PDB file of C-alpha atoms in Angstrom:
ATOM      1  CA  UNK Y   1       0.000   0.000   0.000  1.00  0.00           C
ATOM      2  CA  UNK Y   2       1.381   3.349  -1.057  1.00  0.00           C
ATOM      3  CA  UNK Y   3       0.006   6.115   1.218  1.00  0.00           C
ATOM      4  CA  UNK Y   4       1.723   8.938  -0.648  1.00  0.00           C
ATOM      5  CA  UNK Y   5       0.654   7.765  -4.061  1.00  0.00           C
ATOM      6  CA  UNK Y   6       0.860   9.470  -7.419  1.00  0.00           C
ATOM      7  CA  UNK Y   7      -0.324  13.041  -7.904  1.00  0.00           C
ATOM      8  CA  UNK Y   8      -1.856  14.330 -11.123  1.00  0.00           C
ATOM      9  CA  UNK Y   9      -3.881  17.501 -11.658  1.00  0.00           C
ATOM     10  CA  UNK Y  10      -5.878  15.806 -14.392  1.00  0.00           C
ATOM     11  CA  UNK Y  11      -5.963  12.051 -14.748  1.00  0.00           C
ATOM     12  CA  UNK Y  12      -8.648   9.944 -16.356  1.00  0.00           C
ATOM     13  CA  UNK Y  13      -9.406   6.426 -15.139  1.00  0.00           C
ATOM     14  CA  UNK Y  14     -10.206   3.861 -17.839  1.00  0.00           C
ATOM     15  CA  UNK Y  15     -11.275   0.222 -17.523  1.00  0.00           C
ATOM     16  CA  UNK Y  16     -11.070  -2.973 -19.571  1.00  0.00           C
ATOM     17  CA  UNK Y  17     -11.112  -6.730 -18.978  1.00  0.00           C
ATOM     18  CA  UNK Y  18     -11.103 -10.097 -20.729  1.00  0.00           C
ATOM     19  CA  UNK Y  19      -8.728  -9.067 -23.494  1.00  0.00           C
ATOM     20  CA  UNK Y  20      -7.917 -12.701 -24.494  1.00  0.00           C
ATOM     21  CA  UNK Y  21      -4.881 -11.916 -26.617  1.00  0.00           C
ATOM     22  CA  UNK Y  22      -4.704 -15.516 -27.884  1.00  0.00           C
ATOM     23  CA  UNK Y  23      -6.866 -14.048 -30.666  1.00  0.00           C
ATOM     24  CA  UNK Y  24      -4.925 -11.970 -33.188  1.00  0.00           C
ATOM     25  CA  UNK Y  25      -7.963  -9.689 -33.621  1.00  0.00           C
ATOM     26  CA  UNK Y  26      -7.711  -8.775 -29.928  1.00  0.00           C
ATOM     27  CA  UNK Y  27      -3.988  -8.098 -30.176  1.00  0.00           C
ATOM     28  CA  UNK Y  28      -4.674  -5.758 -33.099  1.00  0.00           C
ATOM     29  CA  UNK Y  29      -7.421  -4.014 -31.082  1.00  0.00           C
ATOM     30  CA  UNK Y  30      -4.970  -3.335 -28.247  1.00  0.00           C
ATOM     31  CA  UNK Y  31      -2.180  -2.294 -30.621  1.00  0.00           C
ATOM     32  CA  UNK Y  32      -4.478   0.397 -32.006  1.00  0.00           C
ATOM     33  CA  UNK Y  33      -4.738   2.093 -28.598  1.00  0.00           C
ATOM     34  CA  UNK Y  34      -2.799   5.353 -28.785  1.00  0.00           C
ATOM     35  CA  UNK Y  35       0.741   5.455 -27.400  1.00  0.00           C
ATOM     36  CA  UNK Y  36       0.264   9.134 -26.505  1.00  0.00           C
ATOM     37  CA  UNK Y  37      -3.376   9.851 -25.561  1.00  0.00           C
ATOM     38  CA  UNK Y  38      -3.288   8.069 -22.186  1.00  0.00           C
ATOM     39  CA  UNK Y  39       0.135   9.106 -20.878  1.00  0.00           C
ATOM     40  CA  UNK Y  40      -1.425  10.989 -17.926  1.00  0.00           C
ATOM     41  CA  UNK Y  41      -4.083   8.326 -17.341  1.00  0.00           C
ATOM     42  CA  UNK Y  42      -4.701   5.151 -15.387  1.00  0.00           C
ATOM     43  CA  UNK Y  43      -5.986   1.807 -16.725  1.00  0.00           C
ATOM     44  CA  UNK Y  44      -7.705  -0.836 -14.602  1.00  0.00           C
ATOM     45  CA  UNK Y  45      -7.374  -4.230 -16.309  1.00  0.00           C
ATOM     46  CA  UNK Y  46      -9.674  -6.731 -14.604  1.00  0.00           C
ATOM     47  CA  UNK Y  47      -8.152 -10.039 -15.672  1.00  0.00           C
ATOM     48  CA  UNK Y  48      -8.084 -12.648 -18.438  1.00  0.00           C
ATOM     49  CA  UNK Y  49      -5.132 -11.753 -20.644  1.00  0.00           C
ATOM     50  CA  UNK Y  50      -3.967 -15.237 -21.705  1.00  0.00           C
ATOM     51  CA  UNK Y  51      -2.670 -18.518 -20.271  1.00  0.00           C
ATOM     52  CA  UNK Y  52       0.475 -18.182 -22.433  1.00  0.00           C
ATOM     53  CA  UNK Y  53       3.082 -16.704 -20.084  1.00  0.00           C
ATOM     54  CA  UNK Y  54       5.321 -15.101 -22.721  1.00  0.00           C
ATOM     55  CA  UNK Y  55       2.351 -13.507 -24.468  1.00  0.00           C
ATOM     56  CA  UNK Y  56       0.921 -12.468 -21.101  1.00  0.00           C
ATOM     57  CA  UNK Y  57       4.127 -10.651 -20.166  1.00  0.00           C
ATOM     58  CA  UNK Y  58       4.643  -8.931 -23.515  1.00  0.00           C
ATOM     59  CA  UNK Y  59       1.009  -7.750 -23.534  1.00  0.00           C
ATOM     60  CA  UNK Y  60       1.172  -6.213 -20.059  1.00  0.00           C
ATOM     61  CA  UNK Y  61       4.516  -4.562 -20.756  1.00  0.00           C
ATOM     62  CA  UNK Y  62       3.091  -3.052 -23.949  1.00  0.00           C
ATOM     63  CA  UNK Y  63      -0.018  -1.769 -22.134  1.00  0.00           C
ATOM     64  CA  UNK Y  64       2.065  -0.394 -19.281  1.00  0.00           C
ATOM     65  CA  UNK Y  65       3.898   1.886 -21.740  1.00  0.00           C
ATOM     66  CA  UNK Y  66       0.633   3.413 -22.953  1.00  0.00           C
ATOM     67  CA  UNK Y  67      -0.530   4.593 -19.488  1.00  0.00           C
ATOM     68  CA  UNK Y  68       0.794   6.529 -16.513  1.00  0.00           C
ATOM     69  CA  UNK Y  69      -0.353   3.666 -14.273  1.00  0.00           C
ATOM     70  CA  UNK Y  70      -1.609   0.143 -14.954  1.00  0.00           C
ATOM     71  CA  UNK Y  71      -3.571  -1.817 -12.338  1.00  0.00           C
ATOM     72  CA  UNK Y  72      -4.196  -5.546 -12.782  1.00  0.00           C
ATOM     73  CA  UNK Y  73      -5.670  -8.666 -11.193  1.00  0.00           C
ATOM     74  CA  UNK Y  74      -5.489 -12.119 -12.805  1.00  0.00           C
ATOM     75  CA  UNK Y  75      -8.524 -13.937 -14.145  1.00  0.00           C
ATOM     76  CA  UNK Y  76      -9.047 -17.672 -14.396  1.00  0.00           C
ATOM     77  CA  UNK Y  77      -7.529 -17.899 -17.905  1.00  0.00           C
ATOM     78  CA  UNK Y  78      -4.321 -16.301 -16.627  1.00  0.00           C
ATOM     79  CA  UNK Y  79      -3.921 -19.140 -14.114  1.00  0.00           C
ATOM     80  CA  UNK Y  80      -4.477 -21.998 -16.561  1.00  0.00           C
ATOM     81  CA  UNK Y  81      -1.668 -24.550 -16.743  1.00  0.00           C
ATOM     82  CA  UNK Y  82      -1.059 -25.664 -20.322  1.00  0.00           C
ATOM     83  CA  UNK Y  83       2.613 -26.621 -19.840  1.00  0.00           C
ATOM     84  CA  UNK Y  84       5.012 -27.784 -17.114  1.00  0.00           C
ATOM     85  CA  UNK Y  85       6.308 -24.380 -16.003  1.00  0.00           C
ATOM     86  CA  UNK Y  86       4.453 -24.455 -12.669  1.00  0.00           C
ATOM     87  CA  UNK Y  87       3.423 -27.173 -10.254  1.00  0.00           C
ATOM     88  CA  UNK Y  88       0.020 -25.558  -9.656  1.00  0.00           C
ATOM     89  CA  UNK Y  89      -2.032 -22.437 -10.399  1.00  0.00           C
ATOM     90  CA  UNK Y  90      -1.157 -20.797  -7.091  1.00  0.00           C
ATOM     91  CA  UNK Y  91       2.526 -20.931  -7.965  1.00  0.00           C
ATOM     92  CA  UNK Y  92       1.686 -19.278 -11.291  1.00  0.00           C
ATOM     93  CA  UNK Y  93      -0.350 -16.627  -9.461  1.00  0.00           C
ATOM     94  CA  UNK Y  94       2.630 -15.686  -7.290  1.00  0.00           C
ATOM     95  CA  UNK Y  95       4.920 -15.657 -10.328  1.00  0.00           C
ATOM     96  CA  UNK Y  96       2.542 -13.206 -12.012  1.00  0.00           C
ATOM     97  CA  UNK Y  97       2.556 -11.067  -8.868  1.00  0.00           C
ATOM     98  CA  UNK Y  98       6.328 -10.878  -8.895  1.00  0.00           C
ATOM     99  CA  UNK Y  99       6.392 -10.071 -12.603  1.00  0.00           C
ATOM    100  CA  UNK Y 100       3.924  -7.216 -12.071  1.00  0.00           C
ATOM    101  CA  UNK Y 101       5.938  -5.844  -9.165  1.00  0.00           C
ATOM    102  CA  UNK Y 102       9.130  -5.903 -11.245  1.00  0.00           C
ATOM    103  CA  UNK Y 103       7.440  -4.019 -14.097  1.00  0.00           C
ATOM    104  CA  UNK Y 104       5.580  -1.331 -12.132  1.00  0.00           C
ATOM    105  CA  UNK Y 105       2.168  -2.903 -12.731  1.00  0.00           C
ATOM    106  CA  UNK Y 106       0.014  -2.290  -9.665  1.00  0.00           C
ATOM    107  CA  UNK Y 107      -1.572  -5.278  -7.904  1.00  0.00           C
ATOM    108  CA  UNK Y 108      -1.942  -3.724  -4.442  1.00  0.00           C
ATOM    109  CA  UNK Y 109      -3.887  -0.691  -3.141  1.00  0.00           C
ATOM    110  CA  UNK Y 110      -2.591   2.683  -4.267  1.00  0.00           C
ATOM    111  CA  UNK Y 111      -3.721   6.187  -3.344  1.00  0.00           C
ATOM    112  CA  UNK Y 112      -3.775   8.545  -6.315  1.00  0.00           C
ATOM    113  CA  UNK Y 113      -4.719  12.207  -6.413  1.00  0.00           C
ATOM    114  CA  UNK Y 114      -6.805  13.588  -9.252  1.00  0.00           C
ATOM    115  CA  UNK Y 115      -7.864  17.241  -9.274  1.00  0.00           C
ATOM    116  CA  UNK Y 116      -7.427  17.392  -5.489  1.00  0.00           C
ATOM    117  CA  UNK Y 117      -9.579  14.271  -5.017  1.00  0.00           C
ATOM    118  CA  UNK Y 118      -7.793  11.395  -3.279  1.00  0.00           C
ATOM    119  CA  UNK Y 119      -8.790   8.105  -4.909  1.00  0.00           C
ATOM    120  CA  UNK Y 120      -7.846   4.730  -3.457  1.00  0.00           C
ATOM    121  CA  UNK Y 121      -7.601   2.037  -6.155  1.00  0.00           C
ATOM    122  CA  UNK Y 122      -7.916  -1.436  -4.620  1.00  0.00           C
ATOM    123  CA  UNK Y 123      -7.193  -4.585  -6.665  1.00  0.00           C
ATOM    124  CA  UNK Y 124      -9.111  -7.578  -5.279  1.00  0.00           C
ATOM    125  CA  UNK Y 125      -7.793 -11.084  -5.917  1.00  0.00           C
ATOM    126  CA  UNK Y 126     -10.802 -13.363  -6.222  1.00  0.00           C
ATOM    127  CA  UNK Y 127     -12.181 -16.697  -7.361  1.00  0.00           C
ATOM    128  CA  UNK Y 128     -15.632 -18.278  -7.533  1.00  0.00           C
ATOM    129  CA  UNK Y 129     -17.627 -20.436  -5.173  1.00  0.00           C
ATOM    130  CA  UNK Y 130     -19.231 -23.499  -6.775  1.00  0.00           C
ATOM    131  CA  UNK Y 131     -22.980 -24.253  -6.658  1.00  0.00           C
ATOM    132  CA  UNK Y 132     -22.753 -26.511  -3.594  1.00  0.00           C
ATOM    133  CA  UNK Y 133     -20.814 -23.892  -1.609  1.00  0.00           C
ATOM    134  CA  UNK Y 134     -22.535 -21.423   0.707  1.00  0.00           C
ATOM    135  CA  UNK Y 135     -21.569 -18.113  -0.898  1.00  0.00           C
ATOM    136  CA  UNK Y 136     -21.971 -19.141  -4.546  1.00  0.00           C
ATOM    137  CA  UNK Y 137     -23.812 -16.854  -6.985  1.00  0.00           C
ATOM    138  CA  UNK Y 138     -25.566 -19.915  -8.423  1.00  0.00           C
ATOM    139  CA  UNK Y 139     -29.067 -19.574  -9.882  1.00  0.00           C
ATOM    140  CA  UNK Y 140     -30.837 -22.592 -11.367  1.00  0.00           C
ATOM    141  CA  UNK Y 141     -31.252 -22.744 -15.140  1.00  0.00           C
ATOM    142  CA  UNK Y 142     -33.690 -25.140 -16.851  1.00  0.00           C
ATOM    143  CA  UNK Y 143     -31.839 -27.872 -18.740  1.00  0.00           C
ATOM    144  CA  UNK Y 144     -28.456 -27.054 -17.214  1.00  0.00           C
ATOM    145  CA  UNK Y 145     -25.637 -29.605 -17.311  1.00  0.00           C
ATOM    146  CA  UNK Y 146     -22.626 -30.218 -15.103  1.00  0.00           C
ATOM    147  CA  UNK Y 147     -20.036 -27.438 -15.044  1.00  0.00           C
ATOM    148  CA  UNK Y 148     -17.216 -29.993 -14.648  1.00  0.00           C
ATOM    149  CA  UNK Y 149     -17.685 -31.205 -18.232  1.00  0.00           C
ATOM    150  CA  UNK Y 150     -18.201 -27.812 -19.896  1.00  0.00           C
ATOM    151  CA  UNK Y 151     -15.874 -25.553 -17.916  1.00  0.00           C
ATOM    152  CA  UNK Y 152     -12.196 -25.511 -18.939  1.00  0.00           C
ATOM    153  CA  UNK Y 153     -11.019 -24.566 -15.444  1.00  0.00           C
ATOM    154  CA  UNK Y 154     -11.894 -28.142 -14.491  1.00  0.00           C
ATOM    155  CA  UNK Y 155      -9.051 -29.286 -16.747  1.00  0.00           C
ATOM    156  CA  UNK Y 156      -6.537 -26.426 -16.692  1.00  0.00           C
ATOM    157  CA  UNK Y 157      -6.656 -25.005 -13.144  1.00  0.00           C
ATOM    158  CA  UNK Y 158      -4.859 -26.982 -10.446  1.00  0.00           C
ATOM    159  CA  UNK Y 159      -4.646 -25.977  -6.785  1.00  0.00           C
ATOM    160  CA  UNK Y 160      -1.992 -27.141  -4.270  1.00  0.00           C
ATOM    161  CA  UNK Y 161      -4.361 -29.608  -2.590  1.00  0.00           C
ATOM    162  CA  UNK Y 162      -7.934 -30.917  -2.590  1.00  0.00           C
ATOM    163  CA  UNK Y 163      -8.642 -28.941   0.584  1.00  0.00           C
ATOM    164  CA  UNK Y 164      -7.350 -25.611  -0.801  1.00  0.00           C
ATOM    165  CA  UNK Y 165     -10.008 -22.864  -0.722  1.00  0.00           C
ATOM    166  CA  UNK Y 166      -9.133 -20.308  -3.425  1.00  0.00           C
ATOM    167  CA  UNK Y 167     -11.832 -17.738  -2.593  1.00  0.00           C
ATOM    168  CA  UNK Y 168     -10.890 -17.596   1.067  1.00  0.00           C
ATOM    169  CA  UNK Y 169      -7.163 -17.591   0.274  1.00  0.00           C
ATOM    170  CA  UNK Y 170      -7.394 -14.650  -2.122  1.00  0.00           C
ATOM    171  CA  UNK Y 171      -9.787 -12.600   0.015  1.00  0.00           C
ATOM    172  CA  UNK Y 172      -7.416 -13.023   2.946  1.00  0.00           C
ATOM    173  CA  UNK Y 173      -4.573 -11.667   0.788  1.00  0.00           C
ATOM    174  CA  UNK Y 174      -6.730  -8.626   0.033  1.00  0.00           C
ATOM    175  CA  UNK Y 175      -7.407  -8.126   3.726  1.00  0.00           C
ATOM    176  CA  UNK Y 176      -3.684  -8.225   4.509  1.00  0.00           C
ATOM    177  CA  UNK Y 177      -2.888  -5.646   1.802  1.00  0.00           C
ATOM    178  CA  UNK Y 178      -5.687  -3.175   2.533  1.00  0.00           C
ATOM    179  CA  UNK Y 179      -5.241   0.117   4.385  1.00  0.00           C
ATOM    180  CA  UNK Y 180      -8.014   2.696   4.284  1.00  0.00           C
ATOM    181  CA  UNK Y 181      -5.785   5.746   3.806  1.00  0.00           C
ATOM    182  CA  UNK Y 182      -7.143   9.274   3.427  1.00  0.00           C
ATOM    183  CA  UNK Y 183      -9.402   8.614   0.451  1.00  0.00           C
ATOM    184  CA  UNK Y 184     -12.314  10.672  -0.854  1.00  0.00           C
ATOM    185  CA  UNK Y 185     -13.277   7.799  -3.171  1.00  0.00           C
ATOM    186  CA  UNK Y 186     -12.533   4.062  -3.105  1.00  0.00           C
ATOM    187  CA  UNK Y 187     -12.542   2.128  -6.400  1.00  0.00           C
ATOM    188  CA  UNK Y 188     -12.215  -1.657  -6.146  1.00  0.00           C
ATOM    189  CA  UNK Y 189     -11.903  -4.167  -8.959  1.00  0.00           C
ATOM    190  CA  UNK Y 190     -11.947  -7.933  -9.360  1.00  0.00           C
ATOM    191  CA  UNK Y 191     -12.160 -10.381 -12.221  1.00  0.00           C
ATOM    192  CA  UNK Y 192     -15.078 -12.333 -10.789  1.00  0.00           C
ATOM    193  CA  UNK Y 193     -18.568 -11.108  -9.973  1.00  0.00           C
ATOM    194  CA  UNK Y 194     -19.583  -9.921  -6.508  1.00  0.00           C
ATOM    195  CA  UNK Y 195     -23.367 -10.296  -6.714  1.00  0.00           C
ATOM    196  CA  UNK Y 196     -26.006 -12.243  -8.620  1.00  0.00           C
ATOM    197  CA  UNK Y 197     -27.354  -8.914  -9.907  1.00  0.00           C
ATOM    198  CA  UNK Y 198     -24.019  -8.295 -11.659  1.00  0.00           C
ATOM    199  CA  UNK Y 199     -25.080 -10.893 -14.241  1.00  0.00           C
ATOM    200  CA  UNK Y 200     -28.082  -8.799 -15.275  1.00  0.00           C
ATOM    201  CA  UNK Y 201     -29.077  -5.301 -16.335  1.00  0.00           C
ATOM    202  CA  UNK Y 202     -31.845  -3.171 -14.822  1.00  0.00           C
ATOM    203  CA  UNK Y 203     -34.180  -4.427 -17.562  1.00  0.00           C
ATOM    204  CA  UNK Y 204     -35.280  -8.040 -17.028  1.00  0.00           C
ATOM    205  CA  UNK Y 205     -37.181  -8.127 -20.322  1.00  0.00           C
ATOM    206  CA  UNK Y 206     -34.074  -7.078 -22.241  1.00  0.00           C
ATOM    207  CA  UNK Y 207     -32.022  -9.719 -20.414  1.00  0.00           C
ATOM    208  CA  UNK Y 208     -34.489 -12.433 -21.459  1.00  0.00           C
ATOM    209  CA  UNK Y 209     -34.356 -11.280 -25.091  1.00  0.00           C
ATOM    210  CA  UNK Y 210     -30.551 -11.370 -25.022  1.00  0.00           C
ATOM    211  CA  UNK Y 211     -30.613 -14.851 -23.524  1.00  0.00           C
ATOM    212  CA  UNK Y 212     -32.808 -16.122 -26.361  1.00  0.00           C
ATOM    213  CA  UNK Y 213     -30.611 -14.439 -28.971  1.00  0.00           C
ATOM    214  CA  UNK Y 214     -27.135 -15.233 -27.661  1.00  0.00           C
ATOM    215  CA  UNK Y 215     -27.369 -18.389 -25.528  1.00  0.00           C
ATOM    216  CA  UNK Y 216     -25.724 -20.925 -27.842  1.00  0.00           C
ATOM    217  CA  UNK Y 217     -25.083 -23.465 -25.100  1.00  0.00           C
ATOM    218  CA  UNK Y 218     -28.337 -23.886 -23.136  1.00  0.00           C
ATOM    219  CA  UNK Y 219     -26.777 -26.533 -20.892  1.00  0.00           C
ATOM    220  CA  UNK Y 220     -24.061 -24.175 -19.634  1.00  0.00           C
ATOM    221  CA  UNK Y 221     -25.007 -22.158 -16.553  1.00  0.00           C
ATOM    222  CA  UNK Y 222     -22.587 -19.254 -16.055  1.00  0.00           C
ATOM    223  CA  UNK Y 223     -23.836 -18.568 -12.537  1.00  0.00           C
ATOM    224  CA  UNK Y 224     -22.195 -21.824 -11.392  1.00  0.00           C
ATOM    225  CA  UNK Y 225     -18.762 -20.229 -11.796  1.00  0.00           C
ATOM    226  CA  UNK Y 226     -19.593 -16.501 -11.657  1.00  0.00           C
ATOM    227  CA  UNK Y 227     -18.045 -15.367  -8.383  1.00  0.00           C
ATOM    228  CA  UNK Y 228     -18.829 -15.144  -4.694  1.00  0.00           C
ATOM    229  CA  UNK Y 229     -21.008 -13.105  -2.334  1.00  0.00           C
ATOM    230  CA  UNK Y 230     -17.932 -12.690  -0.132  1.00  0.00           C
ATOM    231  CA  UNK Y 231     -16.418 -10.382  -2.770  1.00  0.00           C
ATOM    232  CA  UNK Y 232     -19.290  -7.936  -2.276  1.00  0.00           C
ATOM    233  CA  UNK Y 233     -18.971  -8.214   1.473  1.00  0.00           C
ATOM    234  CA  UNK Y 234     -15.278  -7.334   1.261  1.00  0.00           C
ATOM    235  CA  UNK Y 235     -15.573  -4.409  -1.156  1.00  0.00           C
ATOM    236  CA  UNK Y 236     -18.307  -2.834   0.976  1.00  0.00           C
ATOM    237  CA  UNK Y 237     -16.229  -3.189   4.150  1.00  0.00           C
ATOM    238  CA  UNK Y 238     -13.488  -1.321   2.258  1.00  0.00           C
ATOM    239  CA  UNK Y 239     -15.908   1.511   1.479  1.00  0.00           C
ATOM    240  CA  UNK Y 240     -15.965   1.032  -2.292  1.00  0.00           C
ATOM    241  CA  UNK Y 241     -18.234   3.312  -4.309  1.00  0.00           C
ATOM    242  CA  UNK Y 242     -17.208   1.987  -7.737  1.00  0.00           C
ATOM    243  CA  UNK Y 243     -16.484  -1.694  -8.400  1.00  0.00           C
ATOM    244  CA  UNK Y 244     -15.075  -2.869 -11.727  1.00  0.00           C
ATOM    245  CA  UNK Y 245     -15.321  -6.525 -12.798  1.00  0.00           C
ATOM    246  CA  UNK Y 246     -15.114  -8.822 -15.821  1.00  0.00           C
ATOM    247  CA  UNK Y 247     -15.477 -12.557 -16.535  1.00  0.00           C
ATOM    248  CA  UNK Y 248     -18.991 -12.693 -18.031  1.00  0.00           C
ATOM    249  CA  UNK Y 249     -18.206 -11.032 -21.388  1.00  0.00           C
ATOM    250  CA  UNK Y 250     -21.348  -8.920 -21.011  1.00  0.00           C
ATOM    251  CA  UNK Y 251     -20.949  -5.223 -20.254  1.00  0.00           C
ATOM    252  CA  UNK Y 252     -22.966  -3.617 -17.483  1.00  0.00           C
ATOM    253  CA  UNK Y 253     -23.029  -0.306 -15.620  1.00  0.00           C
ATOM    254  CA  UNK Y 254     -25.528  -0.024 -12.781  1.00  0.00           C
ATOM    255  CA  UNK Y 255     -25.821   1.155  -9.184  1.00  0.00           C
ATOM    256  CA  UNK Y 256     -26.883  -1.346  -6.522  1.00  0.00           C
ATOM    257  CA  UNK Y 257     -27.291  -0.267  -2.895  1.00  0.00           C
ATOM    258  CA  UNK Y 258     -24.961   2.696  -3.246  1.00  0.00           C
ATOM    259  CA  UNK Y 259     -22.174   1.017  -5.242  1.00  0.00           C
ATOM    260  CA  UNK Y 260     -21.656   1.468  -8.984  1.00  0.00           C
ATOM    261  CA  UNK Y 261     -20.778  -1.878 -10.636  1.00  0.00           C
ATOM    262  CA  UNK Y 262     -19.132  -1.613 -14.058  1.00  0.00           C
ATOM    263  CA  UNK Y 263     -17.998  -4.287 -16.525  1.00  0.00           C
ATOM    264  CA  UNK Y 264     -16.262  -3.434 -19.809  1.00  0.00           C
ATOM    265  CA  UNK Y 265     -14.948  -6.550 -21.541  1.00  0.00           C
ATOM    266  CA  UNK Y 266     -13.252  -6.931 -24.902  1.00  0.00           C
ATOM    267  CA  UNK Y 267     -14.264 -10.599 -25.078  1.00  0.00           C
ATOM    268  CA  UNK Y 268     -13.913 -12.917 -28.063  1.00  0.00           C
ATOM    269  CA  UNK Y 269     -13.970 -11.683 -31.689  1.00  0.00           C
ATOM    270  CA  UNK Y 270     -16.983 -13.889 -32.472  1.00  0.00           C
ATOM    271  CA  UNK Y 271     -18.912 -12.349 -29.570  1.00  0.00           C
ATOM    272  CA  UNK Y 272     -18.257  -8.852 -30.878  1.00  0.00           C
ATOM    273  CA  UNK Y 273     -19.346  -9.837 -34.388  1.00  0.00           C
ATOM    274  CA  UNK Y 274     -22.636 -11.166 -33.000  1.00  0.00           C
ATOM    275  CA  UNK Y 275     -23.239  -7.911 -31.119  1.00  0.00           C
ATOM    276  CA  UNK Y 276     -22.953  -9.495 -27.692  1.00  0.00           C
ATOM    277  CA  UNK Y 277     -20.489  -6.997 -26.226  1.00  0.00           C
ATOM    278  CA  UNK Y 278     -22.141  -3.593 -26.167  1.00  0.00           C
ATOM    279  CA  UNK Y 279     -20.083  -0.412 -25.973  1.00  0.00           C
ATOM    280  CA  UNK Y 280     -16.710  -1.943 -26.791  1.00  0.00           C
ATOM    281  CA  UNK Y 281     -16.822  -0.448 -30.294  1.00  0.00           C
ATOM    282  CA  UNK Y 282     -16.235   2.921 -28.575  1.00  0.00           C
ATOM    283  CA  UNK Y 283     -12.968   1.684 -27.073  1.00  0.00           C
ATOM    284  CA  UNK Y 284     -11.956   1.854 -23.430  1.00  0.00           C
ATOM    285  CA  UNK Y 285     -14.564   2.969 -20.885  1.00  0.00           C
ATOM    286  CA  UNK Y 286     -13.858   6.035 -18.764  1.00  0.00           C
ATOM    287  CA  UNK Y 287     -15.178   5.805 -15.185  1.00  0.00           C
ATOM    288  CA  UNK Y 288     -13.523   8.920 -13.728  1.00  0.00           C
ATOM    289  CA  UNK Y 289     -13.937  11.837 -13.765  1.00  0.00           C
TER     290      UNK Y 289
END
């Protein structure tokens, strides 16, 4: 935690997540971001870059050069094991942390000053609770199948032991890192969702229409692996007024019980072509000022 922080008289805060640079179209999208326009600005990147470590590192280094500050938390894809470089996903997580630290990519709380407003940016390491676990975001879906068969994390994420509890482990890390500081505004961000409502917009009818149009795998139930209620509990204890998240590949911006929840994902090229990812055609999303 940096109590002094970085001071700027005018700094914009932008957000993005789920950039999936395994796709060349996504790499081109990122390459087209200006090298000059954001030099006084801050980017919050809410996870899912790639499982490929070399590509992961080159992507973050490239993004870091485009912004005054880059904040990051890993998503599930970033912790996939597709080779023998790491014994488990937790080891890869800590390797990523060290890489970020060595390259001035922020993964811990930082107090920044913008136009005399002190803003505390708080990265939250997170994971998801499964349907049988108490704090899951699970909602039943007619015709749903088993997540174990359809969800790649079942094959590519490996924890140190059967008894390892990733949600609790990561939230405890957040607790250890957090200091309230002298902040006028707290902005938190995580890859995974903090509430069931984060999966939906304010318009239930519109959500149902989207489901009919875009749900190409009726057996897959995203809520099984969406996030955890404990994330919301933690961000509210920290005093967050804006929470940024990713993971779902559906963009939302709504206020729930005094907190603004915002998702702005790049997603997969095919999703953008089908019109699934609204607002991304305008580029990065500015959340402050």
